[in-house]
Short mmCIF file of C-alpha atoms and ligand atoms in Angstrom, two decimals:
data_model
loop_
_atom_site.label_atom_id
_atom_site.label_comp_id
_atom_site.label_asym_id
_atom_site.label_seq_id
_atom_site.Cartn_x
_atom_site.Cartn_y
_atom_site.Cartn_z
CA UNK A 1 -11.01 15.90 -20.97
CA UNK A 2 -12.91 12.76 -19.49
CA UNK A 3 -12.67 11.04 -16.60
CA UNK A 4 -14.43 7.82 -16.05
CA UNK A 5 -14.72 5.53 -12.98
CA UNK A 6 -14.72 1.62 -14.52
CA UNK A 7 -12.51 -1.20 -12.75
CA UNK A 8 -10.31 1.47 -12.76
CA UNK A 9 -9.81 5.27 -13.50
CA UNK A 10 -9.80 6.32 -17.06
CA UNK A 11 -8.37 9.39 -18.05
CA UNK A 12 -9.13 10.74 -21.30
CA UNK A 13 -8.48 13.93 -23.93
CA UNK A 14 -8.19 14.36 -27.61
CA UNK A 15 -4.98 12.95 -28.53
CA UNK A 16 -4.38 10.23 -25.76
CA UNK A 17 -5.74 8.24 -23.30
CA UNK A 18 -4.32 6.18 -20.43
CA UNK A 19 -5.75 3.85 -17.92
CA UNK A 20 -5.04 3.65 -13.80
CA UNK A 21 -4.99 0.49 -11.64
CA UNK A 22 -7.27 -1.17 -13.81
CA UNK A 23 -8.69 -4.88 -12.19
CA UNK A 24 -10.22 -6.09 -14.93
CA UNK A 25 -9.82 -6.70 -18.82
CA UNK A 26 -7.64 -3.77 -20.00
CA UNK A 27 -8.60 -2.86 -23.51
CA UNK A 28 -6.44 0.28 -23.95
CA UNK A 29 -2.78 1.05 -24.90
CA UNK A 30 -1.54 2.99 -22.15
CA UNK A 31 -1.95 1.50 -18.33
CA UNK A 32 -0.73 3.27 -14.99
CA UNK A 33 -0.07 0.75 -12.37
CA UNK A 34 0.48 2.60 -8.74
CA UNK A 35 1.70 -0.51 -7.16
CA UNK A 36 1.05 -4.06 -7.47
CA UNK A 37 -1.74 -4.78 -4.25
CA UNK A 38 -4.07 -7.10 -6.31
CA UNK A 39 -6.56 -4.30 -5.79
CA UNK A 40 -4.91 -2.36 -8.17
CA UNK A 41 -3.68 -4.99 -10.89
CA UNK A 42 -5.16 -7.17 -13.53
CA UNK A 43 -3.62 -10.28 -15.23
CA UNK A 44 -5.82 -9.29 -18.50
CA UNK A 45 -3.94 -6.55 -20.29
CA UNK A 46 -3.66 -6.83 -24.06
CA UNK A 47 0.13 -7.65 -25.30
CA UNK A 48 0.92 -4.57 -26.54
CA UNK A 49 -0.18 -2.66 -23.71
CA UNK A 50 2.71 0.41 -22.59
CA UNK A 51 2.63 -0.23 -18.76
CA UNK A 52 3.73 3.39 -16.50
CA UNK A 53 5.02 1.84 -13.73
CA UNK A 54 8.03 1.99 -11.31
CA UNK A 55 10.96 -1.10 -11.39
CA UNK A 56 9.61 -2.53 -8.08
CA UNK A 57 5.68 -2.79 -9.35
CA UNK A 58 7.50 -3.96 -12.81
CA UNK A 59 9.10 -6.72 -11.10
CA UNK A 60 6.21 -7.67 -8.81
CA UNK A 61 3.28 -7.81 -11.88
CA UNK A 62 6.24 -10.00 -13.83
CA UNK A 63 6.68 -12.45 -11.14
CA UNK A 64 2.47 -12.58 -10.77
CA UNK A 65 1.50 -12.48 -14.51
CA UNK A 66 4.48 -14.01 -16.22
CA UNK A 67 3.12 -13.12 -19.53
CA UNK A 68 4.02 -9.67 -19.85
CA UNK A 69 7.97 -8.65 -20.67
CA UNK A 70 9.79 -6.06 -19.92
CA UNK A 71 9.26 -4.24 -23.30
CA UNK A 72 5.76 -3.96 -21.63
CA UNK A 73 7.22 -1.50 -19.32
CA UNK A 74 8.13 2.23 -19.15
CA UNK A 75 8.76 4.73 -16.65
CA UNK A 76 8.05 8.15 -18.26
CA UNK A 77 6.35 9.21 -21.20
CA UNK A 78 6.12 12.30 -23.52
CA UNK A 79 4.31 12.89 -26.57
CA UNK A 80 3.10 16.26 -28.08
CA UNK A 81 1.98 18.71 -25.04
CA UNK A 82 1.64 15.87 -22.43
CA UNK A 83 3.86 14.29 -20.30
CA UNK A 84 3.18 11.25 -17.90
CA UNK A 85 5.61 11.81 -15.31
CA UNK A 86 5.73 9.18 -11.78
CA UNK A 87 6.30 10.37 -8.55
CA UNK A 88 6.81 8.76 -4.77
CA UNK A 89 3.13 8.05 -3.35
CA UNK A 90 4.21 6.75 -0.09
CA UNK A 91 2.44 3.63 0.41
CA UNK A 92 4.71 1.25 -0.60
CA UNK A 93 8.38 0.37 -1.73
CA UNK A 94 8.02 1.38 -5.24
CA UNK A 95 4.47 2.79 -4.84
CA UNK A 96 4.00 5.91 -7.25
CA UNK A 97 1.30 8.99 -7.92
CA UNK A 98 0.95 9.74 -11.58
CA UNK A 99 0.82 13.40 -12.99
CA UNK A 100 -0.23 14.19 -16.04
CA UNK A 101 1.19 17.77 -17.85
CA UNK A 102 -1.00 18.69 -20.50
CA UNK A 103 -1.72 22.15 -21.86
CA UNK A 104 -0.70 24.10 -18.62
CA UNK A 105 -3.07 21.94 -16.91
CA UNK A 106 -1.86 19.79 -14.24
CA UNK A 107 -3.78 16.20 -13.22
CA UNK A 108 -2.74 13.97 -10.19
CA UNK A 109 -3.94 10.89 -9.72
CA UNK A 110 -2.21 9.37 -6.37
CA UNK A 111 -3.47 5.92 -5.90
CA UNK A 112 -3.04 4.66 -2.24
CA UNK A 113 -1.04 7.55 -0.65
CA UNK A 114 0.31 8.90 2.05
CA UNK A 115 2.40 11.86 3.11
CA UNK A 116 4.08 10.45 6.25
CA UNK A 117 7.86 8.97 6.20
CA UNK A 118 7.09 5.50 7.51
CA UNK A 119 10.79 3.80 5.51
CA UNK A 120 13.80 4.60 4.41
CA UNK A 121 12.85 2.62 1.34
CA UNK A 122 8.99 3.99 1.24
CA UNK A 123 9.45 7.70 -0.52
CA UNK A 124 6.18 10.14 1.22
CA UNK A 125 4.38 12.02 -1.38
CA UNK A 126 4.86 15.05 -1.96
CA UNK A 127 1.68 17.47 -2.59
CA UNK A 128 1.88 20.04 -5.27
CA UNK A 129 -0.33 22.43 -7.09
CA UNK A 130 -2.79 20.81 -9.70
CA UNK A 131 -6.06 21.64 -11.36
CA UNK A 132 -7.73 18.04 -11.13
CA UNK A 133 -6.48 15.69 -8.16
CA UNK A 134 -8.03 12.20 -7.99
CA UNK A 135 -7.68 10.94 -4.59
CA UNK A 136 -7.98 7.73 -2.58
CA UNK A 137 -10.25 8.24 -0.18
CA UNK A 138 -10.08 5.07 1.83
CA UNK A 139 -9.83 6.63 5.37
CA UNK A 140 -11.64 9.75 4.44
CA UNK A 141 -13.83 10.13 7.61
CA UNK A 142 -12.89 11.96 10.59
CA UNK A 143 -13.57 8.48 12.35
CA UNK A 144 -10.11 7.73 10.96
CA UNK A 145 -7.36 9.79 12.59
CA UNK A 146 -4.45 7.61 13.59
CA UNK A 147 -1.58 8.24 16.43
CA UNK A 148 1.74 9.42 15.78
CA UNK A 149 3.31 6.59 13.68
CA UNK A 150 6.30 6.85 15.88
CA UNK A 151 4.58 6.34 18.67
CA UNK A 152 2.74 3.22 17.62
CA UNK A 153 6.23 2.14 16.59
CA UNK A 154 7.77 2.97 19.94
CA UNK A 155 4.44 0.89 22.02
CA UNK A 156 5.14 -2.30 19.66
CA UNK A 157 9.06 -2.26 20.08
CA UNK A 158 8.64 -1.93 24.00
CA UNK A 159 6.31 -4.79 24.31
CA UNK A 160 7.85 -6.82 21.67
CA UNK A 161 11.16 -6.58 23.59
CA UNK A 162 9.54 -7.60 26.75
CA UNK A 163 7.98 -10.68 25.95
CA UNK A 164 11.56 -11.83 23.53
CA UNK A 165 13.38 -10.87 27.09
CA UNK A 166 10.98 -13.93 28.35
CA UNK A 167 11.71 -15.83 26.41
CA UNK A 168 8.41 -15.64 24.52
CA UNK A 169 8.14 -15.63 20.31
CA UNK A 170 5.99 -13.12 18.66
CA UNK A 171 4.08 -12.77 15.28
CA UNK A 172 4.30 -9.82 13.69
CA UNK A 173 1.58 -9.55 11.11
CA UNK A 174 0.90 -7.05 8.10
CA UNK A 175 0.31 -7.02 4.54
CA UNK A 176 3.58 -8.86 2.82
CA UNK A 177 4.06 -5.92 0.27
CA UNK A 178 3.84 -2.72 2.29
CA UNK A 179 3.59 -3.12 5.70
CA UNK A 180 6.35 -5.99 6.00
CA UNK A 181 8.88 -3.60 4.88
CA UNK A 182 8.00 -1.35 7.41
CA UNK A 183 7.95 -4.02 10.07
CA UNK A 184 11.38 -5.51 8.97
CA UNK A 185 13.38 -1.85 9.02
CA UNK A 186 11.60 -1.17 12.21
CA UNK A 187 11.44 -4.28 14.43
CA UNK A 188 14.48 -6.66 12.55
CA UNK A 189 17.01 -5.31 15.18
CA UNK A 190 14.86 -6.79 18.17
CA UNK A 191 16.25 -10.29 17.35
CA UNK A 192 18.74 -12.67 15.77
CA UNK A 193 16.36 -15.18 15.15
CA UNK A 194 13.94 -13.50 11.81
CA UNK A 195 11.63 -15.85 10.10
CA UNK A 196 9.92 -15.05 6.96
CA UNK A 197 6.30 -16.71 6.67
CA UNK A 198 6.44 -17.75 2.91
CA UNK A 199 4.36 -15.04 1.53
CA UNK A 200 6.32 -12.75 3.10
CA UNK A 201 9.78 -14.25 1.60
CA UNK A 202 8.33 -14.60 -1.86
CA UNK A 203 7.90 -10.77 -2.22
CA UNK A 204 10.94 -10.11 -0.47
CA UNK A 205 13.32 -11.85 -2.86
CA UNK A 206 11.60 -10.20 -5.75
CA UNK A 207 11.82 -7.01 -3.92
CA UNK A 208 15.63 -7.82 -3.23
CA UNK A 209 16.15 -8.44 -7.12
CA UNK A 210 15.50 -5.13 -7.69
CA UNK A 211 17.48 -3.28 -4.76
CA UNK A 212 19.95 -5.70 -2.85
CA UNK A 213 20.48 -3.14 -0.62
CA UNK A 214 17.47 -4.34 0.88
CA UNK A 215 18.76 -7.54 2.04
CA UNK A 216 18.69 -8.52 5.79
CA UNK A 217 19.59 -11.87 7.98
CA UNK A 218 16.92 -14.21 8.12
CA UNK A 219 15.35 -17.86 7.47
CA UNK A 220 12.04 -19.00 6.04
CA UNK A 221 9.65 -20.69 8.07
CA UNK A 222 9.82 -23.90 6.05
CA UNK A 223 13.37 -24.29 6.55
CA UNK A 224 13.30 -23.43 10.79
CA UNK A 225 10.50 -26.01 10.79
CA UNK A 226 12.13 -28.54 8.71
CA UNK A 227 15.28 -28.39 10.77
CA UNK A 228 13.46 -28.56 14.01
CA UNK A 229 14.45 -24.83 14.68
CA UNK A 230 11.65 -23.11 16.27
CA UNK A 231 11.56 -25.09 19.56
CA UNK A 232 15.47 -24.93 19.81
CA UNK A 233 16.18 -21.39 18.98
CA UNK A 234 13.70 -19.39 21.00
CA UNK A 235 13.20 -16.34 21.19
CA UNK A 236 12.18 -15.56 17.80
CA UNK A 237 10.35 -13.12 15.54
CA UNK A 238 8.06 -14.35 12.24
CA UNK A 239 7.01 -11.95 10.08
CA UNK A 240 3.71 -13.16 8.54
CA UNK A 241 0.76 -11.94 6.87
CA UNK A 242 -2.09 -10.46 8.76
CA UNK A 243 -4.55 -13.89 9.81
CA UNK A 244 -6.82 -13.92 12.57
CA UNK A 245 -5.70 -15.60 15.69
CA UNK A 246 -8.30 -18.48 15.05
CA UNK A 247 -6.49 -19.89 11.51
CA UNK A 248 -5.02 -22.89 12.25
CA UNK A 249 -1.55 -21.87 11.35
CA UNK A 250 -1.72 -19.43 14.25
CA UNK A 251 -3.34 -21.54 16.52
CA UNK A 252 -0.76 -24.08 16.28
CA UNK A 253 2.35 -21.12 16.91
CA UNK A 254 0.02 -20.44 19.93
CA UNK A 255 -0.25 -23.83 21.30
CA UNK A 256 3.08 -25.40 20.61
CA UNK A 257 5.28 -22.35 21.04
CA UNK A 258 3.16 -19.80 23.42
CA UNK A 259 3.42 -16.62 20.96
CA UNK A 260 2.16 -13.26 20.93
CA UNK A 261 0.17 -12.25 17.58
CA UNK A 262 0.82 -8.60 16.67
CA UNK A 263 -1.54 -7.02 14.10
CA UNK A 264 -0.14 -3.77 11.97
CA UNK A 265 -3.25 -2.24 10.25
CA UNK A 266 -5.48 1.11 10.61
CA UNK A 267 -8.57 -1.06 11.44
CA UNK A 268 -6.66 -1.39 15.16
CA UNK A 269 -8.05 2.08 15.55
CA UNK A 270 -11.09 0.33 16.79
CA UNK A 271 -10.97 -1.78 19.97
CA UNK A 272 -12.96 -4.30 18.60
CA UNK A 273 -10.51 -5.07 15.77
CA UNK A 274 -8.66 -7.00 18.24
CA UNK A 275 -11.08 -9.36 19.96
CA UNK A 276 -12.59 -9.95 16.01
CA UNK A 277 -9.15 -10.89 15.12
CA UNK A 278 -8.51 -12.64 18.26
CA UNK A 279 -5.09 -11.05 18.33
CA UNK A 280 -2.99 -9.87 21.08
CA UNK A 281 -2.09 -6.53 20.29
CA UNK A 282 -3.21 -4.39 17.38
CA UNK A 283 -0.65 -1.28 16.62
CA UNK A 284 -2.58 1.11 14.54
CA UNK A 285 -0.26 1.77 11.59
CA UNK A 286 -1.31 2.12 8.16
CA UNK A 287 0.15 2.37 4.81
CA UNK A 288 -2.84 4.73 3.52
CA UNK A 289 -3.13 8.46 4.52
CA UNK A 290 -5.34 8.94 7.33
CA UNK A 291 -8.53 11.59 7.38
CA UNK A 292 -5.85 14.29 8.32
CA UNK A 293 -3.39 13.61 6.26
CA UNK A 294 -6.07 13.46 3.15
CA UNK A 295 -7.16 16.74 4.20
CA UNK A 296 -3.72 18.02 4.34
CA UNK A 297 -2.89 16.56 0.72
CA UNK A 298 -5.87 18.44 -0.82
CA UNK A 299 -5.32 21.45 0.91
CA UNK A 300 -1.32 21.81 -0.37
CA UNK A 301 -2.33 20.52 -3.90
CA UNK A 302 -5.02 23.36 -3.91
CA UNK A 303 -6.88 21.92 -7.30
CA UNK A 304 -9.81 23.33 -8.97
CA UNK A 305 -11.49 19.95 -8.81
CA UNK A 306 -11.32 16.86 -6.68
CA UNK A 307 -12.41 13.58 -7.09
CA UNK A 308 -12.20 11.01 -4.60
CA UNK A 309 -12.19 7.38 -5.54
CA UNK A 310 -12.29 4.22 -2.69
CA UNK A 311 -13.78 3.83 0.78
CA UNK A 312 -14.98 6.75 2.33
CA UNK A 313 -15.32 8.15 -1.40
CA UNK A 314 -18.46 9.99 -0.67
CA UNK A 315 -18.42 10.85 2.84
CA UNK A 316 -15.03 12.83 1.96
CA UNK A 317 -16.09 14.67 -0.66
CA UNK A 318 -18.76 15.92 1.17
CA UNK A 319 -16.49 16.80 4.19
CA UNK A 320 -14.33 18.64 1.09
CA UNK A 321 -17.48 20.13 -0.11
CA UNK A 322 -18.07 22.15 3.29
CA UNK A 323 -14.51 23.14 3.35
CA UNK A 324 -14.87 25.20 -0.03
CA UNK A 325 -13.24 22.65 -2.09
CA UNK A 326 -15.41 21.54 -5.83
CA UNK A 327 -15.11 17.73 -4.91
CA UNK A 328 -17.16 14.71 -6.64
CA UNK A 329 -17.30 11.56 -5.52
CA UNK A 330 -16.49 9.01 -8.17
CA UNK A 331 -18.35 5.48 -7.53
CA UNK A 332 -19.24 2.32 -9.00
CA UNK A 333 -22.40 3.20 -8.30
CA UNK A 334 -22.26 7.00 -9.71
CA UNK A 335 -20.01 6.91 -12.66
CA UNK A 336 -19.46 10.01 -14.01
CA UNK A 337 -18.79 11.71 -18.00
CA UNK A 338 -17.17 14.61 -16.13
CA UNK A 339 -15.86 16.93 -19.35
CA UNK A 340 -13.14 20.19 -18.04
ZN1 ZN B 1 -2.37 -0.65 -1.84
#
């Protein structure tokens, strides 16, 4: 078996060969997309390309690259000894980890992961014994070890109350796919008044398509601004995507309406985040694992071998490394023939 770091992670043995999160020209059949961050996606995949993917990324990469159909998709496959099998990755609604059964061996590949319940709608993975795990490594340094998510949660609700008992808006900022999910189950009960920034309503009606259970009360910006809303129906709460405080959309909110800017990300670890973004508060949530939680993942999937992929790809294989674990980085830089 081969695996190959290219614009994405190739997986190959005799009889078959399949693809994951590739970002540029695809050129074989069988593609694994974890979820559709643009990091992980390419528009360029040949027609007849077999897509692994879950009904939420399926709907997502339709609605951003209208040329592929639905007899693109598929969400399991079997041939001979191997089966492609998806499971929960817990970074995302919809976000899955890929295993790979072949000849009593076991691969997992997990994309962006994490192990933590952080939605309803956001299913943690769930580490289990393999012989080859490929990991994301993007906060793979003990630099990165978070707080208690429900504590973060807890700090943002009590000052975001506060300032909507004053009569003051806020912004709460985070990726639109991901994080905004998070934000809306969390924060959407703070307020009657929920705005939508238009990136953020864009993925949620294609996210609604797929599961109207996911529905909630709210309006889009556009339409509060057309209808001269915002001034008249203060307090409020827009959900938007993370900006710094000096883009002119924000400065505007600040001026006109006096709001609070909330950032969600793991980069609010570090003071400095804030004054960089020129934000009010950052809340250190993240929809990756952090260093502890990566550690933990390897540790209860107990493989043979280890390869870490993105950010901190090297640094944590080396921390693996000294914990007893056979781990190789896999870079652009260092791409590896790597036969087991
Ligand atoms: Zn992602």
């Amino acid at each position: 078996m081969k695996i190959i770091k290219n614009s994405g992670i190739q997986i190959t043995d005799r009889a078959w060969s399949i693809t994951c999160d590739v970002t540029r020209k695809n050129t074989t059949d069988l593609l694994f997309v974890s979820h559709a961050h643009s990091d992980h996606t390419t528009r360029s995949v040949l027609e007849n390309t077999v897509i692994l993917s879950s009904s939420y990324t399926e709907s997502l990469l339709k609605h951003f690259f209208p040329r592929l159909k639905a007899n693109n998709f598929v969400r399991f496959l079997e041939f001979e000894e191997v089966k492609f099998t998806q499971i929960p990755s817990g970074h995302t609604v919809g976000s899955t980890a890929l295993q790979i059964d072949s000849n009593d061996k076991r691969i997992i590949y997990t994309g962006d992961v994490s192990i933590q319940r952080k939605g309803k709608l956001i299913e943690p993975f769930q580490p289990k014994d393999c012989d080859t795990l490929i990991i994301e490594s993007t906060f793979g340094e003990p630099k990165y070890q978070f707080p208690p998510f429900e504590e973060e949660i807890k700090r943002a609700k009590d000052l975001i109350e506060d300032y909507l008992s004053k009569n003051i808006p806020v912004v709460l900022m985070g990726y639109p796919y991901g994080k905004a999910q998070i934000l809306y189950e969390k924060f959407s009960n703070l307020s009657d008044n929920l705005i939508l920034h238009d990136s953020n309503l864009k993925i949620q009606k294609i996210l609604e398509s797929v599961n109207p259970n996911i529905c909630f009360n709210y309006n889009s910006y556009e339409y509060m601004k057309k209808n001269n809303l915002l001034a008249n129906e203060k307090p409020w709460i827009l959900f938007s995507p993370l900006m710094s405080g000096r883009n002119g959309f924000l400065k505007h909110l600040r001026s006109k309406y006096n709001v609070k800017l909330f950032a969600f990300s793991g980069w609010c670890n570090f003071p400095r985040y804030k004054f960089q973004m020129s934000i009010d508060h950052g809340i250190v949530i993240s929809d990756h694992a952090d260093f502890n939680e990566l550690i933990e993942i390897v540790e209860r999937c107990n493989p043979r071998k280890v390869y870490t992929i993105y950010g901190s790809s090297l640094n944590f294989a080396s921390e693996l490394k000294r914990r007893g674990f056979d781990a190789i980085p896999l870079t652009k830089q260092r791409t590896l023939d790597f036969y087991i």
